[in-house]
Coordinates of C-alpha atoms and ligand atoms in Angstrom, one line a residue:
M177 CA -49.8 -8.7 -16.8
L178 CA -46.5 -6.7 -16.7
I179 CA -47.0 -3.0 -17.3
Q180 CA -44.0 -0.8 -18.1
T181 CA -44.8 2.9 -18.4
T182 CA -43.7 6.5 -17.7
L183 CA -45.9 8.6 -15.5
S184 CA -46.1 12.0 -14.0
P185 CA -44.9 12.3 -10.4
H186 CA -48.5 12.6 -9.2
D187 CA -49.6 9.5 -11.0
A188 CA -46.6 7.6 -9.8
F189 CA -46.5 8.6 -6.2
D190 CA -50.2 9.1 -5.3
A191 CA -51.4 5.5 -4.5
S192 CA -54.9 5.8 -5.7
R193 CA -54.0 7.7 -8.9
L194 CA -51.2 5.1 -9.6
R195 CA -53.7 2.2 -9.1
R196 CA -56.2 3.9 -11.5
R197 CA -53.5 4.5 -14.2
L198 CA -52.2 0.9 -14.0
I199 CA -55.6 -0.6 -14.3
E200 CA -56.3 1.7 -17.3
L201 CA -53.1 0.6 -18.9
A202 CA -53.9 -3.1 -18.3
H203 CA -57.3 -2.4 -20.1
A204 CA -58.9 -4.1 -17.1
D205 CA -61.9 -3.1 -15.0
E206 CA -61.6 -2.5 -11.3
A207 CA -63.7 -5.6 -10.4
S208 CA -61.5 -8.0 -12.2
V209 CA -58.2 -6.8 -10.7
T210 CA -57.1 -9.1 -7.9
G211 CA -53.9 -7.2 -7.0
L212 CA -51.2 -4.8 -8.1
R213 CA -47.5 -5.1 -7.3
L214 CA -44.8 -2.6 -8.2
V215 CA -41.7 -4.2 -9.7
S216 CA -39.6 -1.0 -10.1
R217 CA -40.0 2.8 -9.8
S218 CA -37.4 5.4 -10.6
V219 CA -37.5 9.2 -10.9
D220 CA -36.0 10.7 -14.0
A221 CA -35.3 14.3 -13.2
R222 CA -32.8 15.1 -16.0
Q223 CA -35.4 17.2 -17.8
R224 CA -37.5 20.1 -16.4
N225 CA -40.5 17.9 -17.1
I226 CA -39.9 15.2 -14.5
K227 CA -41.0 11.7 -15.3
V228 CA -41.2 8.5 -13.3
N229 CA -40.5 5.1 -14.8
V230 CA -42.8 2.5 -13.4
K231 CA -42.9 -1.3 -13.9
A232 CA -45.8 -3.2 -12.3
Q233 CA -47.6 -6.5 -12.3
V234 CA -51.4 -6.2 -12.6
Y235 CA -53.2 -9.4 -11.6
V236 CA -56.5 -9.7 -13.5
N237 CA -58.8 -12.6 -12.6
E238 CA -55.9 -14.6 -11.1
P239 CA -54.6 -14.9 -7.5
M240 CA -51.8 -12.6 -6.5
P241 CA -48.9 -14.5 -4.8
D242 CA -48.2 -13.4 -1.2
V243 CA -44.7 -12.3 -2.0
A244 CA -42.8 -12.0 -5.2
Y245 CA -39.8 -14.0 -4.1
E246 CA -39.0 -17.4 -2.5
A247 CA -39.0 -16.9 1.3
P248 CA -35.7 -17.9 3.0
R249 CA -35.8 -21.3 4.7
Y250 CA -34.0 -21.3 8.0
R251 CA -33.4 -24.8 9.5
D252 CA -33.9 -25.9 13.0
V253 CA -30.4 -26.1 14.5
H254 CA -31.2 -27.1 18.1
G255 CA -29.4 -30.4 17.6
A256 CA -27.0 -29.3 14.9
R257 CA -23.6 -31.1 14.8
H258 CA -21.7 -28.0 13.8
S259 CA -21.7 -24.5 15.3
V260 CA -19.9 -21.3 14.5
I261 CA -19.1 -18.3 16.7
I262 CA -19.9 -15.0 15.1
V263 CA -18.3 -12.0 16.8
G264 CA -20.4 -8.9 16.2
S265 CA -24.1 -8.6 15.3
G266 CA -23.8 -5.9 12.7
P267 CA -25.1 -6.5 9.2
A268 CA -22.2 -8.8 8.4
G269 CA -22.7 -10.8 11.6
L270 CA -26.5 -11.1 11.3
F271 CA -26.4 -12.1 7.6
A272 CA -23.6 -14.6 8.4
A273 CA -25.9 -16.1 11.2
L274 CA -28.8 -16.4 8.8
H275 CA -26.6 -18.0 6.2
L276 CA -25.5 -20.6 8.7
L277 CA -29.1 -21.3 9.6
E278 CA -29.9 -21.9 5.9
N279 CA -27.2 -24.5 5.9
G280 CA -28.1 -26.2 9.2
V281 CA -25.2 -24.9 11.3
K282 CA -25.8 -23.3 14.7
P283 CA -24.7 -19.7 15.0
I284 CA -23.5 -18.4 18.4
V285 CA -23.5 -14.6 18.1
L286 CA -21.4 -12.7 20.6
E287 CA -22.1 -8.9 20.8
R288 CA -20.3 -6.4 23.0
G289 CA -23.1 -3.9 23.1
N290 CA -26.6 -3.7 24.4
D291 CA -29.8 -4.9 22.7
V292 CA -31.6 -2.4 20.5
T293 CA -34.0 -1.2 23.2
E294 CA -31.3 -0.4 25.7
R295 CA -29.2 1.0 22.9
K296 CA -31.8 3.6 22.1
R297 CA -31.4 4.9 25.7
D298 CA -27.6 5.0 25.4
I299 CA -27.9 7.0 22.2
A300 CA -30.3 9.4 23.7
A301 CA -27.8 10.0 26.6
L302 CA -25.1 10.6 24.0
C303 CA -27.1 13.1 22.0
R304 CA -28.1 15.0 25.2
N305 CA -24.4 15.3 26.1
I306 CA -24.8 13.2 29.2
E307 CA -22.5 10.3 28.6
L308 CA -21.0 7.9 26.0
N309 CA -21.2 4.2 26.6
S310 CA -18.1 2.9 24.8
D311 CA -19.8 -0.5 24.2
S312 CA -23.2 0.8 23.2
N313 CA -23.5 3.8 20.8
Y314 CA -24.1 4.6 17.1
C315 CA -21.5 2.0 16.1
F316 CA -21.6 -0.7 18.8
G317 CA -24.5 -2.8 20.1
E318 CA -27.1 -5.1 18.6
G319 CA -27.3 -4.6 14.8
G320 CA -23.9 -2.8 14.8
A321 CA -23.6 0.5 12.9
G322 CA -26.4 -0.8 10.7
T323 CA -29.2 -0.4 13.4
F324 CA -29.2 3.4 13.5
S325 CA -27.7 3.8 10.0
D326 CA -29.5 5.5 7.2
G327 CA -30.5 2.1 5.8
K328 CA -29.7 3.0 2.2
L329 CA -29.5 -0.3 0.5
Y330 CA -27.8 0.5 -2.8
T331 CA -24.3 0.9 -3.9
R332 CA -22.5 2.9 -6.6
S333 CA -20.2 0.0 -7.1
N334 CA -21.2 -2.3 -9.9
K335 CA -18.8 -5.0 -8.7
R336 CA -21.0 -6.2 -5.9
G337 CA -23.3 -8.5 -7.9
D338 CA -27.0 -8.9 -7.4
I339 CA -28.2 -7.5 -4.0
S340 CA -31.9 -8.5 -4.5
R341 CA -31.6 -11.4 -2.1
V342 CA -30.4 -9.0 0.7
L343 CA -33.4 -6.9 0.0
Q344 CA -35.7 -9.9 0.2
I345 CA -34.2 -11.0 3.5
F346 CA -34.8 -7.5 5.0
H347 CA -38.3 -7.6 3.6
H348 CA -38.9 -11.1 5.1
H349 CA -37.9 -9.6 8.5
G350 CA -40.3 -6.7 8.3
A351 CA -38.9 -4.0 5.9
A352 CA -41.6 -2.2 3.9
D353 CA -42.5 -3.4 0.4
N354 CA -41.0 -0.4 -1.3
I355 CA -37.4 -1.6 -0.7
L356 CA -38.2 -4.3 -3.3
Y357 CA -39.0 -1.9 -6.1
E358 CA -37.6 1.6 -5.5
A359 CA -34.5 2.4 -7.6
H360 CA -32.8 3.6 -4.4
P361 CA -34.2 1.4 -1.6
H362 CA -34.0 2.9 1.9
I363 CA -35.3 1.5 5.1
G364 CA -34.7 4.5 7.5
S365 CA -33.2 4.6 11.0
D366 CA -36.7 4.6 12.6
K367 CA -37.5 1.2 11.1
L368 CA -34.2 -0.6 11.4
P369 CA -34.3 -1.5 15.1
A370 CA -37.5 -3.6 14.7
I371 CA -36.0 -5.4 11.8
V372 CA -32.8 -6.2 13.7
K373 CA -34.9 -7.5 16.6
H374 CA -36.8 -9.7 14.2
I375 CA -33.6 -11.2 12.8
R376 CA -32.4 -11.9 16.4
Q377 CA -35.7 -13.7 17.0
T378 CA -35.2 -15.9 13.8
I379 CA -31.7 -16.8 15.1
I380 CA -33.1 -17.8 18.6
D381 CA -36.2 -19.5 17.4
C382 CA -34.2 -21.8 15.1
G383 CA -31.9 -22.8 18.0
G384 CA -29.0 -20.3 17.6
E385 CA -27.6 -18.3 20.5
F386 CA -27.4 -14.6 20.8
H387 CA -25.4 -13.0 23.7
S388 CA -25.4 -9.3 24.0
K389 CA -23.1 -7.4 26.5
T390 CA -20.5 -10.0 25.6
R391 CA -17.2 -8.4 24.5
V392 CA -14.7 -10.7 22.9
T393 CA -11.1 -10.0 24.1
D394 CA -9.3 -12.9 22.5
I395 CA -9.7 -15.8 20.1
I396 CA -8.7 -19.4 21.0
I397 CA -6.5 -21.0 18.3
R398 CA -5.9 -24.7 18.2
E399 CA -3.9 -26.4 15.4
Q400 CA -3.9 -23.1 13.5
R401 CA -7.7 -22.9 13.5
A402 CA -9.7 -20.3 15.4
V403 CA -12.1 -22.4 17.4
G404 CA -13.2 -20.2 20.3
C405 CA -13.4 -16.8 22.0
V406 CA -12.6 -15.4 25.5
T407 CA -14.8 -12.6 26.7
A408 CA -14.3 -9.6 29.0
Q409 CA -17.2 -11.0 31.1
G410 CA -15.0 -14.1 31.9
G411 CA -16.8 -16.5 29.5
E412 CA -15.2 -19.0 27.0
Y413 CA -17.0 -20.2 23.9
I414 CA -15.9 -23.1 21.7
A415 CA -17.2 -24.0 18.3
D416 CA -16.0 -25.4 14.9
A417 CA -15.0 -22.0 13.6
V418 CA -15.0 -18.2 14.4
V419 CA -16.3 -15.4 12.1
L420 CA -15.0 -12.0 13.0
A421 CA -17.7 -9.5 12.0
T422 CA -16.5 -6.7 14.2
G423 CA -16.7 -3.8 11.7
H424 CA -14.4 -0.8 11.2
S425 CA -14.7 0.7 14.6
A426 CA -13.4 -2.2 16.7
H427 CA -9.7 -1.1 16.8
D428 CA -9.1 -3.4 19.8
I429 CA -9.8 -6.4 17.6
Y430 CA -7.1 -5.3 15.1
R431 CA -4.7 -5.0 18.0
M432 CA -5.6 -8.5 19.2
L433 CA -5.0 -9.9 15.7
I434 CA -1.5 -8.2 15.7
N435 CA -0.8 -9.8 19.0
H436 CA -1.5 -13.2 17.4
H437 CA 0.9 -12.3 14.6
M438 CA -2.0 -12.5 12.0
P439 CA -0.9 -11.1 8.7
L440 CA -2.6 -7.6 8.4
E441 CA -2.1 -5.1 5.6
A442 CA -2.6 -1.3 5.7
K443 CA -5.1 -0.1 3.1
G444 CA -6.2 3.3 1.8
F445 CA -9.3 4.9 3.2
A446 CA -11.3 8.2 2.9
L447 CA -11.4 11.1 5.3
G448 CA -13.6 14.2 5.3
V449 CA -16.5 16.1 6.7
R450 CA -20.3 16.0 6.7
V451 CA -21.8 18.8 4.6
E452 CA -25.3 20.0 5.4
H453 CA -27.7 22.1 3.4
P454 CA -31.4 22.9 3.7
Q455 CA -33.2 20.0 2.0
E456 CA -35.4 22.6 0.1
L457 CA -32.2 23.9 -1.6
I458 CA -31.2 20.5 -2.8
D459 CA -34.8 19.8 -4.0
N460 CA -34.9 23.0 -5.9
I461 CA -31.5 22.3 -7.6
Q462 CA -32.2 18.7 -8.4
Y463 CA -35.8 19.0 -9.5
R464 CA -35.6 22.6 -10.7
Q465 CA -38.9 23.2 -8.9
Q466 CA -40.5 22.5 -5.5
R467 CA -40.4 18.9 -4.5
G468 CA -44.2 18.5 -4.2
I469 CA -45.1 14.8 -4.0
L470 CA -41.6 13.6 -5.0
P471 CA -39.2 12.1 -2.5
A472 CA -36.5 14.3 -0.9
A473 CA -33.9 14.8 -3.5
A474 CA -30.4 13.3 -3.3
Y475 CA -27.1 14.2 -5.0
Q476 CA -23.8 12.6 -5.6
L477 CA -20.4 14.1 -6.3
V478 CA -17.4 12.4 -7.7
T479 CA -14.4 14.5 -8.9
Q480 CA -10.7 14.6 -8.9
V481 CA -8.7 17.4 -7.2
Q482 CA -5.0 17.5 -7.8
G483 CA -5.1 13.9 -9.1
R484 CA -7.0 12.7 -6.0
G485 CA -10.5 11.4 -5.7
V486 CA -13.0 13.5 -3.8
Y487 CA -16.5 12.2 -3.5
S488 CA -19.8 12.4 -1.6
F489 CA -20.5 9.4 0.6
C490 CA -23.7 8.3 2.4
M491 CA -25.8 11.2 1.3
C492 CA -28.9 11.5 3.6
P493 CA -31.8 13.5 2.1
G494 CA -34.2 14.7 4.9
G495 CA -31.7 13.5 7.5
H496 CA -29.7 14.2 10.6
I497 CA -26.0 14.3 11.4
V498 CA -25.3 12.2 14.5
P499 CA -22.3 11.7 16.9
A500 CA -20.8 8.3 15.8
T501 CA -17.8 8.0 18.0
T502 CA -17.1 5.0 20.3
D503 CA -14.4 6.9 22.3
A504 CA -15.2 10.1 24.2
S505 CA -11.7 11.5 23.4
L506 CA -12.5 11.5 19.7
C507 CA -15.1 13.3 17.5
V508 CA -16.7 11.3 14.6
V509 CA -19.9 12.2 12.8
N510 CA -22.2 10.3 10.4
G511 CA -25.5 10.7 8.8
M512 CA -28.9 9.1 9.0
S513 CA -32.5 9.7 8.0
A514 CA -35.9 8.3 9.0
S515 CA -38.0 6.4 6.6
H516 CA -40.0 9.5 5.5
R517 CA -36.9 11.6 5.1
N518 CA -38.8 14.5 6.4
S519 CA -36.2 16.6 8.3
P520 CA -35.5 20.0 6.7
Y521 CA -31.8 19.1 6.3
A522 CA -29.8 17.2 3.7
N523 CA -26.4 16.0 4.7
S524 CA -23.6 14.1 3.0
G525 CA -20.1 12.9 3.7
I526 CA -17.6 14.7 1.4
V527 CA -14.4 12.8 1.6
V528 CA -11.0 12.7 0.0
E529 CA -9.1 9.4 -0.6
V530 CA -6.1 8.9 1.7
R531 CA -3.6 6.5 0.1
V532 CA -1.2 4.4 2.2
E533 CA 1.7 6.6 1.0
D534 CA -0.1 9.7 2.3
I535 CA 0.0 8.5 5.9
P536 CA 2.7 10.7 7.6
Q537 CA 6.0 8.9 8.0
H538 CA 6.0 9.2 11.8
Y539 CA 3.1 6.6 11.9
A540 CA 5.3 4.0 10.1
S541 CA 6.3 2.3 13.4
R542 CA 2.6 1.4 13.8
G543 CA 3.0 -1.0 10.8
A544 CA -0.3 -2.2 9.4
L545 CA -2.2 0.0 11.9
A546 CA -0.5 3.2 10.8
G547 CA -3.7 4.4 9.0
L548 CA -5.9 3.7 12.1
Y549 CA -3.5 5.8 14.3
Y550 CA -3.5 8.6 11.8
Q551 CA -7.3 8.5 11.6
R552 CA -7.6 8.6 15.4
D553 CA -5.3 11.6 15.6
V554 CA -7.5 13.6 13.2
E555 CA -10.5 12.6 15.2
R556 CA -8.8 13.6 18.4
M557 CA -8.0 17.0 16.8
A558 CA -11.6 17.4 16.0
R559 CA -12.7 16.7 19.6
R560 CA -10.1 19.2 20.9
A561 CA -11.3 21.8 18.4
A562 CA -14.8 21.6 19.9
E563 CA -13.6 21.4 23.5
Q564 CA -15.1 24.7 24.6
G565 CA -18.6 23.5 23.5
N566 CA -20.9 20.8 24.9
T567 CA -19.4 17.4 25.8
F568 CA -20.0 15.9 22.4
A569 CA -20.1 19.1 20.3
A570 CA -18.5 18.9 16.8
P571 CA -16.3 21.5 15.1
A572 CA -18.0 23.2 12.2
Q573 CA -17.4 25.8 9.5
R574 CA -19.5 27.3 6.7
L575 CA -18.7 25.5 3.4
A576 CA -17.7 28.8 1.6
D577 CA -15.5 29.8 4.6
F578 CA -13.8 26.3 4.5
C579 CA -13.1 26.8 0.7
H580 CA -11.8 30.3 1.3
G581 CA -9.7 29.3 4.4
K582 CA -11.6 31.6 6.8
I583 CA -13.1 30.9 10.2
S584 CA -16.9 31.3 10.3
A585 CA -18.2 34.3 12.3
S586 CA -21.5 32.5 12.7
L587 CA -23.0 29.1 12.0
P588 CA -26.4 28.4 10.6
S589 CA -28.9 26.0 12.3
C590 CA -28.0 22.4 12.0
S591 CA -29.5 18.9 12.6
F592 CA -26.6 17.9 14.9
V593 CA -28.1 17.8 18.3
P594 CA -25.1 17.9 20.7
G595 CA -24.0 21.3 19.3
L596 CA -21.4 23.0 17.1
V597 CA -18.3 25.1 17.7
S598 CA -16.9 27.3 14.9
S599 CA -13.5 26.0 14.0
P600 CA -10.8 26.4 11.3
I601 CA -11.3 22.9 9.9
H602 CA -9.4 23.9 6.7
Q603 CA -6.2 24.2 8.9
W604 CA -6.2 20.6 10.2
L605 CA -8.0 18.5 7.6
P606 CA -5.7 16.9 5.0
Ligands
FAD247 C1 -25.1 6.8 11.3 C2 -24.6 5.8 10.2 C3 -25.3 5.8 9.0 C4 -24.9 4.8 8.0 N1 -25.7 4.8 6.8 C5 -25.4 3.8 5.9 C6 -26.3 3.6 4.8 O1 -27.2 4.3 4.6 N2 -26.0 2.6 3.9 C7 -24.9 1.7 4.1 O2 -24.7 0.8 3.3 N3 -24.1 1.9 5.2 C8 -24.4 2.9 6.1 N4 -23.6 3.0 7.2 C9 -22.4 2.1 7.4 C10 -22.9 0.7 7.8 O3 -23.7 0.8 8.9 C11 -21.7 -0.2 8.0 O4 -20.9 -0.2 6.8 C12 -22.1 -1.5 8.4 O5 -22.8 -1.5 9.6 C13 -20.9 -2.4 8.6 O6 -21.4 -3.7 9.0 P1 -20.5 -4.7 9.8 O7 -21.4 -5.8 10.2 O8 -19.3 -5.1 9.0 O9 -19.9 -3.9 11.0 P2 -20.6 -3.1 12.2 O10 -22.0 -2.7 11.8 O11 -19.7 -2.1 12.7 O12 -20.9 -4.2 13.3 C14 -19.8 -4.7 14.1 C15 -20.5 -5.3 15.4 O13 -19.4 -5.9 16.1 C16 -19.6 -5.6 17.5 N5 -18.3 -5.8 18.1 C17 -17.2 -5.1 17.8 N6 -16.1 -5.5 18.6 C18 -16.6 -6.6 19.3 C19 -16.0 -7.4 20.3 N7 -14.8 -7.3 20.6 N8 -16.8 -8.4 20.8 C20 -18.1 -8.5 20.4 N9 -18.7 -7.7 19.5 C21 -18.0 -6.7 19.0 C22 -20.1 -4.2 17.5 O14 -20.7 -3.8 18.7 C23 -21.0 -4.2 16.3 O15 -22.3 -4.6 16.7 C24 -23.9 3.9 8.2 C25 -23.2 3.9 9.5 C26 -23.6 4.9 10.5 C27 -22.8 4.9 11.8

């Protein structure tokens, strides 16, 4: 029986109270209920009296199915006639590999970085200001930028179609049930590595190949088709086709494509800062009361300033700001949060759109890569601005000082472990 109702936060988020309320609403008795499954849950905090909309299936005197979706069917590709090389094991590469398995094609995944276990050690060394492994960090390595990402699985864009199959595939590989019903599904950086490992195991068990520490330096083109790759480790791989799933940070791959005279086009992007507040402040603003049993509150900002889009990006309630560079001469930060979102900080990217025509003229000689060179120069400036701090420290400024064009005399505590250096960010950010 499908129950659709509106509950108080306590009834919706306390598991035993929720169970009791749903059984009541189904007019059933405890003994006849064989199972309960949430279909959707969303918090409506527009009014002072916060409500939670809940949809659930209550199974009464009938068996509850194991899962609410059709499990993916991955085929055995040990003897497959066709194979495809996938360069990069980020979300795009891993999902491409799974898609090939569903279609009986053997994926050969080539990944420049370390596996998730070693990668955790590389990231710990980075956060402790010891060293940056340029092939294994927050962006590179098994699972790509996705492994230690926040794991938010929703999008503001309504052009992306139905993402429920993506959620089901994550669930099939070990993500918690709640990603299937929460309005804003979130896995958390603490849970993602195990899921990535599980996906790798699916690929290997079905007969695919997974090579970590294997950096592609060139593609082999025959009769105008990409059919293979050359690696920095001296290997050569040949298949029917090549999928480049190397993400945004692999600038070497863009340069390799230019060397092959591939048609590339510059596109606009967004540039900005991470803003951090105490999570309690965000909770009090969004819920107009203490959070209590409710999840850490999120926010989003979309506005126009002088005809230009300014917006929040990848808001991480109860999260951390992390050093996300792949190059020790640059400073890049990003945000993440664990599944319980229980850090005392809330951070978000606040970015401004940079149009192709905004890129300073002196980058024009870089052609399609002009934006990348401009971005790198801003990131280099950020690194220099924090030079007198720890090795991977980041420049920082109080938000009010940034708005008033004033250097901050002191900085508050922050989730960013490598350290901060007070800096006039307003002077060098576009
Ligand atoms: C800290 C953090 C938090 C984030 N939070 C979120 C979030 O909550 N929600 C969200 O939707 N997005 C989030 N993102 C962004 C998201 O992780 C990326 O959009 C996503 O990972 C892009 O996927 P991708 O597969 O295209 O590329 P990537 O994840 O960048 O993967 C590319 C892979 O290719 C490999 N590679 C690169 N060059 C080579 C080469 N030459 N040879 C072999 N392998 C190579 C890399 O090592 C990497 O594994 C976050 C990112 C970070 C860093």
